[in-house]
Amino acid sequence: MRNQRAEERRRTVSRRQVLKGIGGAAAAVSFAGTASADGDDDWYNVVDEGADPTGGESINPVLDDIQCDDGTVLYFPDGEYLMDDAFRHVDFRGFELRGDNATIVPAADYDGRWLFKLGTFEQPGEDLVVEGFEFDFTADDTGLRVVQAQVRDDLLARDLSVVGQHDSGKYGPFAFDVTDASGIGTVQNIRIPDGGEFSDNTPGDIDVGPTGIIVSPYHDGKLWVRDCEVGAWPDNGLYCSTEGGRVVVDGGVFKNSNIANIRLSGDYSSIHGATVIVDDRRTDDTNQRGIRLDGGAYNWIDDTVVRIDEPNGRAISVQNDVEWARIQNSSVIVNGDVPTKAVTVSPGAGRIDIINTDIEFNTSGQALVVGGPSSADADPVYVLKSSVGGSGDGSSGRHAVRLERGNCTLDRFDVEQTGGDYRRAVKVLGDGSTFIWGDYDTGHIPLVNDADGTTFRGITSESHDDYEGMKVIDGSSGVEVIESVIHNGVWEYGDVDVAYDGNWF
């Protein structure tokens, strides 16, 4: 009898019909471990099983009555579904939640923290698909974790959205982990643009407030985060706290979250083709960083735009536990009238590469600050074919660039800052740095050296207010200026050791 009922369900909604309903041929791309149209896996149309598609009655009793075996697929046709409890399924091999224009509404009196909890770190699932659902948070004091998925391998979560602000003070809407080191997963087209409210302004009690998407320390595999839209969240937009796992952000828009819009960690974790914007500040937003790189053997930002229009945090922050980071083919734009820093490197971070990246800095403060040991054998920093431009001024920190670390190489790096208040281009504080073929143009003295062993080769430095093109601070030794154009000469301030060869002053 059970097999006969299953066959009737398959006739009611075939796999081909489901895939057509959620995107046609594009959705029919094979995914390892999912149910086969020719197999014996059980498909359940939840409405045929008794679920109310009008939102009038809770569907949890119906879901609880369905025997979810390995390979089970729960299909939600077009409709609105009320949930007043969590659905929990763990330690599975093959499970799917498929929505076809399906909206899930949490009951007003539901005091739980989850809707769908699929696997745990102790009992992870495997071969999981969740797609095609909208979650309705438009009612007051609404919001919880709609999907928490922890699987060993083969995770696909896509075309999921939340409408309305998460203002309950409970857990944020999404959490995803791939727990096996060789496992892989994809999170795609997650839409949470309305963000979340700070807990102090809600009935809830979690610290600070919800996070948009969490990848926890239990993540140990590789997770793709593709084409997601993440709004303003109190405690990070996308927060990856893994150490051993890898997260790759591919595309997407991340806006106005507190702490960081993208907070990334894990060896070889990276960001490609993303857009990060801070253009609105709420009362409780205290540090809206664009991107924060927390730690890993190699973190990479590529082909990404970070725009900060209401600055109260850095555009890109590289933290102490990052062993090696690269920022490449990217643009950073900072506007406004608030002093800030655009790109910062913490003193304990390892090697840093900044390649073919432009920083447009239109406020006061620093466009680039590299912290670290000032010795010439410090972990290297390479700034290649990059630039700092814009109208930044010197009212809060004269120098657009501060190199506190030794062993920096700036090759074809240009700095032009048109603002006033004694604006300067670069201050060199670390020993053993090299400048090659760069142009430096500011109102006040563009280049200030307060370090030993600095080499300037083939550069051009000019103050458009007719100050000296370079200043060498008392105590600097082993400085070389070679085949360079230094307008109005070099101001040797005190006892210095500078060698000149083939220059034009």
Phi, psi and omega in degrees: 000319181297319179295324178294318178296320179297320180294323177295322178295320180297323179290327180296319179213102179285161177302321180298320179294320179298311181299321177298322182291337182247020171138010173064217187300326182298328180278350185270007177301134185297147180223123188304130174091352181279167185295145179259144180296335181262001185271189182256013182292150186270126174253132180236119167278113189294333177291319176297333179277354176118001180289139180278116180272009180257357181081010182279324182231150180298141178266357184299319177300324179292315179298321181294332182280343181280129178280105182269101176263178173299132181091003180289140175237125174255119183253128180249107177293175177309128179160183179240131188235125180270133175235132179237017178199171180274147169256124185235129178216123186230165173053044182256163171232093183097102176207141183222138168245115183242122177249140177241087185059042183261133179247128178256129180240119175288138181296146183299329183261011179279121185255014181279183183245350183228157163253300179243112177249106191244099186083157172226171179293335177274330179229067182290154174272192177203143181061074183241135172234129171227121181202154170083036181234146168245138179246129190260109177249025186287338177290156178296148175056042183243146175144137178194181179281115184276325176221122167240117185236122175231110185230155176289318186200159173061078176243131172227114175234116185211160178055052178240136182219154173239129175249138183095153182283139175282098187234034178262343185078018177259188181304149176291169196288331189225140173217132184222132175221140167249112195274339178271140182300330180266002182280161182218149178209163179226131172243119190222137175057048171272126185241110177225059188287338186277350172067199184221160181264150175295143185301327180300340181256015184229172174286348185279180187221014178287155185298131177064296183159180187287157172255145183293297179230128180246134165243116195270176175299346178281349178288126182228355181259215179241130181233124172272134173241103192245130167053048180262154177240114188236123183271208188274110179244145185292327187233066180080144174280293171249119184240111178251112183250018179288151171254316184268342184270176181233138177232129179241114177269122183237103181075190177100166179234130183231122190227132158063023177280150175279158185071293174198145174285319170232123178239113195239145173208172179104141180303132177064018172288147190205165179229129183226126172065026180268161173237125181239127186227133167237105180228013178208135182235122175275167183303320185270358177284118183247341184202082183267076177289150175287292180232134175238118175265115189270322183176150178153160181289334178201110175249141189224129171245122186224137172053044186236145178248127174240118181238123181244111180257339178233074192288129163219009176207171184282156177287312177224130180234123178256117188273172187299327186276003176280122182278331181198128179226149176228132173243117192221140173055037187236167179230136175237125179236124178237121179241175175112191182232023181252128177300137182200185174232139183273297181240125180232143177240121182290155185300328183273355180292155181273218184297140180231131174242126173239113191231129175049048183233136182247135176244116173260113190241110188242043175208190178265160184118208183240135175282327181214127175231123178247109177271167177142179179300141182274359183287154183291346179258020175295162174305134190288154172233128179242125174240107190237132175049047184230174184206158167237125177229185176109186188256024180305143181240175185260018184291338177223080186095112188288328192264129177295328182232130174241119177254092180275343180267147172279170175065043175260140174240122178243107188242116184056048178252121183249141175229122173226116178234122188264356181287167182267214180057046176059043180292133177238165183271298189223137167245126182258117182242348180255147185281154170073033180262158184227133176244129182228123168055045176249157175248132184230120189218111178216176179289312180267196183297117185295316187244126178234121182250124176228057185202167178260150170072024178276137177242128174246117184230123174068027182262166171234129182225125184215132171268122180281002170251018171069028168275175175299152179282343182207147174231132177245120189280149178312129179098348178290135180223160178067026180273136178236134175237114191232129173047047184239161176250110183241098183296134180065013170080188183248129175270109176271103189264093179097206183274105183229161178236102183232132175253136182241142179207114171070034183261167172237126182243000000 
